[in-house]
Tab-separated table of C-alpha atoms in Angstrom:
chain	number	residue	atom	x	y	z
A	1	MET	CA	0.000	0.000	0.000
A	2	ILE	CA	1.277	3.447	-0.935
A	3	THR	CA	0.948	6.103	1.731
A	4	THR	CA	1.040	9.763	0.793
A	5	THR	CA	0.752	12.869	2.903
A	6	VAL	CA	-1.841	15.564	2.375
A	7	PRO	CA	0.799	18.021	1.063
A	8	GLN	CA	2.007	15.406	-1.442
A	9	THR	CA	-1.539	14.786	-2.646
A	10	GLN	CA	-2.129	18.524	-2.977
A	11	PHE	CA	1.125	18.910	-4.912
A	12	VAL	CA	0.249	16.088	-7.320
A	13	THR	CA	-3.186	17.630	-7.891
A	14	LEU	CA	-1.681	21.056	-8.563
A	15	ALA	CA	1.032	19.669	-10.844
A	16	ILE	CA	-1.398	17.630	-12.919
A	17	GLY	CA	-3.925	20.456	-13.132
A	18	ALA	CA	-1.387	23.082	-14.193
A	19	THR	CA	0.308	20.764	-16.686
A	20	ALA	CA	-2.986	19.658	-18.236
A	21	GLN	CA	-4.051	23.279	-18.595
A	22	ARG	CA	-0.749	24.182	-20.273
A	23	MET	CA	-1.067	21.206	-22.628
A	24	GLY	CA	-4.715	21.942	-23.408
A	25	ILE	CA	-5.952	18.518	-22.309
A	26	SER	CA	-8.143	17.258	-19.480
A	27	THR	CA	-6.673	16.398	-16.123
A	28	THR	CA	-8.069	12.888	-16.504
A	29	GLU	CA	-6.229	12.358	-19.779
A	30	LEU	CA	-2.954	13.634	-18.328
A	31	PHE	CA	-3.333	11.576	-15.157
A	32	ASN	CA	-3.963	8.426	-17.194
A	33	ARG	CA	-0.958	9.099	-19.431
A	34	LEU	CA	1.322	9.737	-16.441
A	35	LYS	CA	-0.046	6.708	-14.603
A	36	SER	CA	0.548	4.421	-17.592
A	37	TYR	CA	4.304	5.105	-17.317
A	38	GLY	CA	4.404	5.131	-13.522
A	39	LEU	CA	5.220	8.823	-13.496
A	40	VAL	CA	2.743	9.800	-10.807
A	41	ARG	CA	4.805	7.759	-8.379
A	42	ARG	CA	8.303	8.008	-9.904
A	43	LEU	CA	8.219	11.697	-10.791
A	44	LEU	CA	5.650	13.510	-8.711
A	45	LEU	CA	5.777	11.549	-5.464
A	46	ASP	CA	9.311	10.136	-5.389
A	47	CYS	CA	10.759	13.533	-6.402
A	48	TYR	CA	8.367	15.532	-4.235
A	49	ASP	CA	11.102	16.955	-1.988
A	50	THR	CA	12.874	18.481	-4.985
A	51	LEU	CA	9.930	19.407	-7.189
A	52	HIS	CA	7.719	21.080	-4.602
A	53	ALA	CA	10.427	23.694	-4.046
A	54	GLU	CA	10.336	24.721	-7.721
A	55	SER	CA	8.048	27.270	-9.343
A	56	ILE	CA	4.880	25.923	-10.898
A	57	ASP	CA	6.382	26.661	-14.317
A	58	GLY	CA	9.357	24.492	-13.401
A	59	VAL	CA	7.114	21.673	-12.254
A	60	VAL	CA	5.015	21.881	-15.425
A	61	TRP	CA	8.165	21.806	-17.555
A	62	ASN	CA	9.456	18.728	-15.712
A	63	VAL	CA	6.159	16.881	-16.085
A	64	GLN	CA	5.890	17.716	-19.790
A	65	GLU	CA	9.491	16.691	-20.499
A	66	ALA	CA	9.228	13.439	-18.564
A	67	LEU	CA	6.001	12.501	-20.326
A	68	LYS	CA	7.381	13.463	-23.737
A	69	ASN	CA	10.518	11.378	-23.155
A	70	TRP	CA	8.627	8.319	-21.899
A	71	GLU	CA	6.109	8.453	-24.719
A	72	ALA	CA	8.911	8.782	-27.277
A	73	LYS	CA	10.757	5.858	-25.692
A	74	GLU	CA	7.653	3.685	-25.651
A	75	GLY	CA	6.474	4.678	-29.124
A	76	GLY	CA	3.720	7.139	-28.319
A	77	GLN	CA	0.707	7.284	-26.093
A	78	LYS	CA	-0.543	4.028	-24.672
């Protein structure tokens, strides 16, 4: 079982919402794409200590780049 704190959950929600808005897609679509590569855990939660100290623009950039790289590596959206 994965245990997250309230601040971590709030951060993930903010990061996904801001990134989805910047990409012009729904939060559900972005969440599903991130989840399919394990990036909710590996990027947003495991790197929480580093990412939550960045600006929202920095977080959005990191999420977009990670997703772009994973989708390119795996041959596109799942």
